[in-house]
Coordinates of C-alpha atoms in Angstrom, one line a residue:
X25 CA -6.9 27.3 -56.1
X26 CA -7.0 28.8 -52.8
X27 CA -7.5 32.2 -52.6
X28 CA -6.5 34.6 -49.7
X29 CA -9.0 34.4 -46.9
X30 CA -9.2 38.2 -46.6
X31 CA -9.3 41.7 -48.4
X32 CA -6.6 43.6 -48.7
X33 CA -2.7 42.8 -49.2
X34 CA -3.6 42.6 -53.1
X35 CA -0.3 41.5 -54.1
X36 CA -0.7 38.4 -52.7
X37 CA -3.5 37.7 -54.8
X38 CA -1.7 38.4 -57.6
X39 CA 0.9 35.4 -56.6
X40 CA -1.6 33.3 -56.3
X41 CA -2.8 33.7 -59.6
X42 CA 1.0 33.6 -60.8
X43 CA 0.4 37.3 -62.6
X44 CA 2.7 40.5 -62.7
X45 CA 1.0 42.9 -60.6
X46 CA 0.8 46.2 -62.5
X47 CA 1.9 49.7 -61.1
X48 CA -1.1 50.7 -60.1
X49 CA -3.7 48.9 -58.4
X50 CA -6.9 49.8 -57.7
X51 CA -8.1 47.7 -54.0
X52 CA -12.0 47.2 -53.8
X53 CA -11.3 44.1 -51.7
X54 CA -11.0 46.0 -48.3
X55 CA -13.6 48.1 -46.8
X56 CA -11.8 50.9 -44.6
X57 CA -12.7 54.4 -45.0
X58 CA -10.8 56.1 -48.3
X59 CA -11.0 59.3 -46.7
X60 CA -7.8 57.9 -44.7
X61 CA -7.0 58.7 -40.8
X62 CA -8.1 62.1 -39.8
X63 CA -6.3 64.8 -39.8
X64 CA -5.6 65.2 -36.1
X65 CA -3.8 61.9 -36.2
X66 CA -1.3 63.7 -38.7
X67 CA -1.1 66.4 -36.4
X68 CA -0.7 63.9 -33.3
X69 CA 2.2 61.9 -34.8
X70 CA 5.1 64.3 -34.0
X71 CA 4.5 64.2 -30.6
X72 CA 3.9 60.5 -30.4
X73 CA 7.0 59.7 -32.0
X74 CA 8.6 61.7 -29.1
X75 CA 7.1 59.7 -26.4
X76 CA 8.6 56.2 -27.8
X77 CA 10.9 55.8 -24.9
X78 CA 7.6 55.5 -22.5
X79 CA 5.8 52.2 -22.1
X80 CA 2.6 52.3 -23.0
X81 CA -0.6 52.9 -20.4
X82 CA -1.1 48.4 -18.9
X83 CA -5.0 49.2 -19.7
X84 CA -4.6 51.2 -23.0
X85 CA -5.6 54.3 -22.0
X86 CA -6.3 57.1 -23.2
X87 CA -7.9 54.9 -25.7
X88 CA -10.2 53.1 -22.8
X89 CA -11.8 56.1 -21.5
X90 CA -12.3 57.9 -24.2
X91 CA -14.3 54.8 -25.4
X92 CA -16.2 54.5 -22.3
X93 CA -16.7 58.3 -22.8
X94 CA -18.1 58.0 -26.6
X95 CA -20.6 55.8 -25.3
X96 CA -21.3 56.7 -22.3
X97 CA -20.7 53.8 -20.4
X98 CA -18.4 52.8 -17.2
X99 CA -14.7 52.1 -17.9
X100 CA -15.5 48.6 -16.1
X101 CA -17.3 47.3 -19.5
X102 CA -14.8 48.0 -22.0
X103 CA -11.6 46.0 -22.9
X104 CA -9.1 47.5 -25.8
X105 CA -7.4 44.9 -28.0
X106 CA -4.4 45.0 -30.2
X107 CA -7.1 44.9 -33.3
X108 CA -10.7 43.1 -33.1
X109 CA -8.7 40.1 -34.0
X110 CA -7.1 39.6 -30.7
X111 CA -10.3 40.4 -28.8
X112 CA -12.1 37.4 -31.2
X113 CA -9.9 34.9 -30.0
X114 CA -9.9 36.3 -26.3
X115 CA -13.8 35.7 -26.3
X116 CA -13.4 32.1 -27.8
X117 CA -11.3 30.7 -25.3
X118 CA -14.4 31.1 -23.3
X119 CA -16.4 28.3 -25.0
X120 CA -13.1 26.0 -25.3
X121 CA -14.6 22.4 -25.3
X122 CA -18.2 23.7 -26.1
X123 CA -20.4 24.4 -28.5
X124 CA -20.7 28.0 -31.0
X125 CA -23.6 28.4 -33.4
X126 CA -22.4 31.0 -36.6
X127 CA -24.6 32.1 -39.2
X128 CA -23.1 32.3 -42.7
X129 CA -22.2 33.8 -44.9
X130 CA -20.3 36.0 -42.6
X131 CA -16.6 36.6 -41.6
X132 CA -14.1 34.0 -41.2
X133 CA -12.4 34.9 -38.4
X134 CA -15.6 33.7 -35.5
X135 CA -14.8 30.1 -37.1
X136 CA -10.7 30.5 -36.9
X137 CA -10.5 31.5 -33.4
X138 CA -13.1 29.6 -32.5
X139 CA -11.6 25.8 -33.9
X140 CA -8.1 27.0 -32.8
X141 CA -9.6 26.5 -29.1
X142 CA -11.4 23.9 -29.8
X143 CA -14.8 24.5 -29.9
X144 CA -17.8 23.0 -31.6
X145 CA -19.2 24.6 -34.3
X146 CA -23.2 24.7 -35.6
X147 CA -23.0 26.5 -38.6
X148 CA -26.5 28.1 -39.8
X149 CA -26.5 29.5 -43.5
X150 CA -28.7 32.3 -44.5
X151 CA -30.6 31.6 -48.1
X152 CA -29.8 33.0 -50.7
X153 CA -33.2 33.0 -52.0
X154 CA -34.4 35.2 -48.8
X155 CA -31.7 37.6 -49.7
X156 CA -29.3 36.6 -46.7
X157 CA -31.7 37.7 -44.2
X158 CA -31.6 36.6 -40.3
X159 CA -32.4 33.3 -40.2
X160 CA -34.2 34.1 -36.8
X161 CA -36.6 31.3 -36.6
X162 CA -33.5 28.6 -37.4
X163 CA -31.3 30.3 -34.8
X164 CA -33.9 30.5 -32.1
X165 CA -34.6 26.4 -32.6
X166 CA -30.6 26.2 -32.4
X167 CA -29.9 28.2 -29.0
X168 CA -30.9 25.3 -26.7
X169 CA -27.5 23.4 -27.4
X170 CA -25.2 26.0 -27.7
X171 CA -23.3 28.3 -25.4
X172 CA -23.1 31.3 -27.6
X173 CA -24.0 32.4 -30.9
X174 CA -21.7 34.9 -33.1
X175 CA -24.0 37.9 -35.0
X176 CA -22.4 40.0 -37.7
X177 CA -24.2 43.3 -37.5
X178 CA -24.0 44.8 -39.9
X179 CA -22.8 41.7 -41.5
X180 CA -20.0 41.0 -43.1
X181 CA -19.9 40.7 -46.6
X182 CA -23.8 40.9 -47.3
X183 CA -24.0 44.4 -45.7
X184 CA -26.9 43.8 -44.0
X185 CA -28.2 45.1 -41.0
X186 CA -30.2 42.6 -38.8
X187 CA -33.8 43.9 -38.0
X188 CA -33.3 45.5 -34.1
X189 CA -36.4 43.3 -33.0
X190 CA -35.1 40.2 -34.4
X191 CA -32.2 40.6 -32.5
X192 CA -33.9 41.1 -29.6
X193 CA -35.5 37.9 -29.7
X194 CA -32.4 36.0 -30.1
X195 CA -30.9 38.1 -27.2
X196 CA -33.7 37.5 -24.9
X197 CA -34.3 33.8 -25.7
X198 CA -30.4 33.3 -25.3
X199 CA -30.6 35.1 -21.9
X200 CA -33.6 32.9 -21.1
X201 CA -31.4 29.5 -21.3
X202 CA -27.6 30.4 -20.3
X203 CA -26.6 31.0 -24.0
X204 CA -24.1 34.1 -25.0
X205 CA -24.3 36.0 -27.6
X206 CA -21.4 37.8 -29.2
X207 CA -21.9 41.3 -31.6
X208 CA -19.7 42.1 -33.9
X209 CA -20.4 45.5 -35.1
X210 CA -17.0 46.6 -36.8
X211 CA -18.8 48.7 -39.7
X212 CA -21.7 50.1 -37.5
X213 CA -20.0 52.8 -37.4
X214 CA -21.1 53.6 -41.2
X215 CA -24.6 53.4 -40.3
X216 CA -25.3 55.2 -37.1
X217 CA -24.4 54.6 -33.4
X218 CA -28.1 54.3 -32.7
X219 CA -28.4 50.8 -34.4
X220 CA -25.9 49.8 -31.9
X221 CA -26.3 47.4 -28.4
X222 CA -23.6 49.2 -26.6
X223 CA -26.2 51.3 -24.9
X224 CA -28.3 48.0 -23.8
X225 CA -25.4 46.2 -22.7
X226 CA -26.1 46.8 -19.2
X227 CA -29.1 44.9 -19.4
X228 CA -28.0 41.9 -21.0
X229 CA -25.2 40.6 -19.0
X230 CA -24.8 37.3 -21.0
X231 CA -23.7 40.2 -24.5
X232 CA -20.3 40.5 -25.9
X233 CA -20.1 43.7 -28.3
X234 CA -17.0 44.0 -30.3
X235 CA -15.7 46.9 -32.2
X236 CA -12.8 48.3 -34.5
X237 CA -11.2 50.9 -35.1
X238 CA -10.0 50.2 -38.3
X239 CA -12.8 50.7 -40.8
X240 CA -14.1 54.0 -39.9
X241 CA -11.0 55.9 -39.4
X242 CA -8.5 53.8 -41.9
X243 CA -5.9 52.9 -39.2
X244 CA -5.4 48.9 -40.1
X245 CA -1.9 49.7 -39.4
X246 CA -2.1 50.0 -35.6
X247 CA -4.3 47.3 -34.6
X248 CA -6.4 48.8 -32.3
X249 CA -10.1 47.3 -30.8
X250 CA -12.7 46.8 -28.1
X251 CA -14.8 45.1 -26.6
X252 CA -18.3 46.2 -24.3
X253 CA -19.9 43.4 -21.8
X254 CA -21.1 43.1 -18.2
X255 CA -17.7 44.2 -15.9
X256 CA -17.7 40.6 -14.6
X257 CA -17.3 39.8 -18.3
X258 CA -14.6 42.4 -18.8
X259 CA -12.6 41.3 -15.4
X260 CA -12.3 37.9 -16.7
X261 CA -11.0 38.5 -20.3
X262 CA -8.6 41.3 -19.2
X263 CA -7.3 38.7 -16.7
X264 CA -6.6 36.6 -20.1
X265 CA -4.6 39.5 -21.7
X266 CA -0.5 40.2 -21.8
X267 CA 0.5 43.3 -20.8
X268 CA 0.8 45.8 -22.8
X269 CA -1.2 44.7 -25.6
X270 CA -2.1 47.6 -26.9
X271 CA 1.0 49.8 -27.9
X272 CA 0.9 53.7 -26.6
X273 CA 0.6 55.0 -30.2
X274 CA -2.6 52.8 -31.0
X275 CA -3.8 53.8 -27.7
X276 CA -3.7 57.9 -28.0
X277 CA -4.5 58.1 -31.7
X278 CA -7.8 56.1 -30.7
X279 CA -8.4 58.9 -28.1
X280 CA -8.6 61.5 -31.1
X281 CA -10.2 59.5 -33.5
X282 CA -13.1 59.6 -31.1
X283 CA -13.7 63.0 -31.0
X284 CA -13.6 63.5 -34.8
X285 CA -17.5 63.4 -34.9
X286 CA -17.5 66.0 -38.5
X287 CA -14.9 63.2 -39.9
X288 CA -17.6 60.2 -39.2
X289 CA -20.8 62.1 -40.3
X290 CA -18.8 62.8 -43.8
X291 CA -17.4 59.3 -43.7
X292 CA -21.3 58.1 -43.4
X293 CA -22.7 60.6 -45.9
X294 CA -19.8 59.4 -48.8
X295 CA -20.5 55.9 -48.3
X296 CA -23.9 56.1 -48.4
X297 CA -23.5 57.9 -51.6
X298 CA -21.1 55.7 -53.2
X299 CA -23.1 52.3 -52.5
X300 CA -26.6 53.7 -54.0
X301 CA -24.7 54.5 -57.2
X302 CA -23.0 51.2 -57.3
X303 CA -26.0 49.3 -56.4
X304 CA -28.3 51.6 -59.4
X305 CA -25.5 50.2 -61.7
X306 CA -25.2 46.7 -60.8
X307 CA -28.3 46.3 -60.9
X308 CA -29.0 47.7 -64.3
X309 CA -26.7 45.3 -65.7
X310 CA -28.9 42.1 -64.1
X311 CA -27.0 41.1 -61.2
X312 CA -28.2 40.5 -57.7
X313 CA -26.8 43.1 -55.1
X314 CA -27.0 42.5 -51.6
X315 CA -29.4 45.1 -49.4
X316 CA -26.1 46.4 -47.5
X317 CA -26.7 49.7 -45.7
X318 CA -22.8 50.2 -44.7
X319 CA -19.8 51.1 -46.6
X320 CA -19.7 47.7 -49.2
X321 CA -21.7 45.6 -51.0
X322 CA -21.7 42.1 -52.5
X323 CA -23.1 41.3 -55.6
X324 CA -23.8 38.1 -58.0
X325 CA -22.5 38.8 -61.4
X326 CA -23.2 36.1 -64.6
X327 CA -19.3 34.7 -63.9
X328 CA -17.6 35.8 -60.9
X329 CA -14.1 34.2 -61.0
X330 CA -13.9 35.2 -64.6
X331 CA -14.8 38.8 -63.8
X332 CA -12.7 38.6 -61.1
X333 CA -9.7 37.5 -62.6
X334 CA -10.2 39.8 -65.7
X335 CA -10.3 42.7 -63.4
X336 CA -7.3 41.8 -62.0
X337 CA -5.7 42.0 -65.1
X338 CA -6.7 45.8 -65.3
X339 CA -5.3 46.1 -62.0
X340 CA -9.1 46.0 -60.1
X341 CA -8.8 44.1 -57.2
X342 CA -12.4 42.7 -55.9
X343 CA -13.3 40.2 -52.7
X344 CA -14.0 37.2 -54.0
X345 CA -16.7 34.5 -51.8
X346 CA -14.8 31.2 -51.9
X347 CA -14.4 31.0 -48.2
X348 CA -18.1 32.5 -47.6
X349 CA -20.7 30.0 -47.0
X350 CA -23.5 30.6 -48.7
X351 CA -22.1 32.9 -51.5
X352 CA -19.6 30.0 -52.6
X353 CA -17.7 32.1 -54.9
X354 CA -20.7 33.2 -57.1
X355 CA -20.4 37.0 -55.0
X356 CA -17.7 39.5 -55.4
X357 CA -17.9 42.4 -52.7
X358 CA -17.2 46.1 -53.1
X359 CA -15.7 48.5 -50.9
X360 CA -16.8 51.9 -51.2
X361 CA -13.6 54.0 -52.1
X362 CA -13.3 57.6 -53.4
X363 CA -15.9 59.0 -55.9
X364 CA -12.6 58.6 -58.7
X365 CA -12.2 55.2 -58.2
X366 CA -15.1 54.8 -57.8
X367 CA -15.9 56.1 -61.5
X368 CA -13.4 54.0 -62.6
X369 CA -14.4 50.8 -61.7
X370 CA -17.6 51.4 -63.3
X371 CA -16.0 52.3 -66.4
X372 CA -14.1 49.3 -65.7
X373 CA -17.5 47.1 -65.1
X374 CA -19.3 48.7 -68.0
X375 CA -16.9 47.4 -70.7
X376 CA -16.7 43.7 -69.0
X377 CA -20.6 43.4 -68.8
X378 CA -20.5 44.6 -73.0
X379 CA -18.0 42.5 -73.8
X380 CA -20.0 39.5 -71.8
X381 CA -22.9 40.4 -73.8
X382 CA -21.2 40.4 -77.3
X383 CA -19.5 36.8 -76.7
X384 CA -23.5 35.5 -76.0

């Protein structure tokens, strides 16, 4: 059977599996903040839905100064996108006709956009046995034929963040021979804004950063994105976009979300929270967690389709691994959610890993 391709949208799981999905469910399958959008989005929206008559800002501003603010970088390096999505296929028509390396496990979209224009794929899996670390050593030996290499960072489902200096090496050996590299860092933002390139970019004119909006401040809903790189870089993908492709709403209630630094230090402090618990758990009932530092986790449980389909049935919805090389189904990943839910899914675990152990 194949299984949806991405978190969220439960229900859809449930008709693949032909059950009756219950009245309540429980969604540990997608990782956006459960805090939900700040407040001063709430206290945006009336006047926003007054301003529906106006087209939008071409550019996306606010939005694209207020990110060039946050970071303190020139408006020239940033691009907003109608979600990361849109930006990920942007940056792929790029390498049409060439060659991308991607290092699995890691998220499915590099390799959609990617084949949809055509490009040639080397496809580098992290082991298992090393704990899904940076291949570096593989990747470095692999940069030679390609023209840019996709990084997950943290990555996406493992968790993990990527030491700094071994991406450094990859960057500079890349610069060395014409190769690209492309950043995704969509859940950085539940680490620190330290770990990030986005400061550095300057320096490495041959980087593509990419970042959402949609984890950290729950807004999935408006699709809103953006992208950091050299201005040459910038130029030529915004000469790629539509108009308007970024609606006026999106734009100003990325503006706020910006400034809502108390919002992401909580947001940080809760996650963190949450996955140490989780992970002490998991790991006292014998399975094999991942060494995420951001706001999921991915672990290997004795039988992870049956656990997965018997928490469905309790209305738990997990991520499976089917379509993540590397993990092959035998990982389910965790979104961190609200210390309630939280709770309850470890109730929840507690009497499946009991019950396993009785049928031994």
């Amino acid at each position: 059977m194949q299984l949806p391709e991405h978190g969220a949208n439960p229900r859809h799981v449930y008709e693949k599996f032909g059950m009756e999905a219950p009245a309540e469910i429980n969604d540990f399958s997608e990782n956006c903040n459960p805090a939900g959008p700040p407040r001063a989005v709430f206290e945006l929206w009336p006047k926003l839905i007054s301003r529906l008559n106006a087209y939008p800002d071409p550019s996306g501003e606010p939005f694209l100064s207020g990110a060039a603010n946050y970071h303190g970088i020139p408006v020239s390096s940033v691009i907003a996108g109608n979600g990361a999505a849109e930006l990920f296929s942007l940056i792929a028509e790029r390498y049409r006709g060439k060659q991308a390396i991607v290092v699995h496990p890691t998220f499915s979209e590099y390799e959609a956009t990617l084949q949809a224009k055509g490009v040639e794929i080397t496809r580098i899996v992290a082991s298992e046995e090393d704990g899904f670390k940076l291949p570096v050593e593989t990747i470095l030996n692999s940069l030679s034929s390609a023209s840019v290499v996709y990084l997950c960072t943290p990555n996406n489902p493992t968790g993990i963040l990527p030491e700094r200096a071994d991406l450094l090496s990859i960057i500079h050996k890349a610069g060395e021979i014409g190769c690209e590299v492309v950043l995704d860092e969509a859940f950085i933002d539940f680490i620190d804004e330290s770990k990030s390139f986005i400061a550095q970019v300057k320096d490495f004119p041959h980087v593509i950063i990419v970042r959402s909006m949609t984890k950290m401040y729950a807004i999935p809903g408006i699709r809103l994105g953006y992208a950091v790189a050299h201005p040459d870089v910038i130029a030529k993908l915004k000469s790629q976009l539509p108009h308007w492709n970024v609606n006026g709403m999106a734009a100003a209630i990325g503006a706020v979300c910006l400034d809502q630094e108390a919002y992401r230090i909580a947001a940080i402090g809760h996650a963190n929270e949450e996955r140490k618990k989780m992970t002490e758990f998991l790991k006292h009932h014998g399975c094999t967690v991942t060494d995420s530092e951001t706001n999921f986790l991915s672990f290997k449980p004795p039988n992870a389709r049956k656990l997965y389909t018997d928490m469905l049935k309790q209305g738990i919805v997990l991520r499976h691994s089917e379509n993540f090389r590397g993990m092959d189904g035998h990982y389910l990943r965790i979104g961190m959610k609200s210390s309630e839910e939280m709770e309850k899914l470890r109730g929840k675990l507690t009497e499946w890993f009991e019950n396993e152990r009785f049928l031994e």
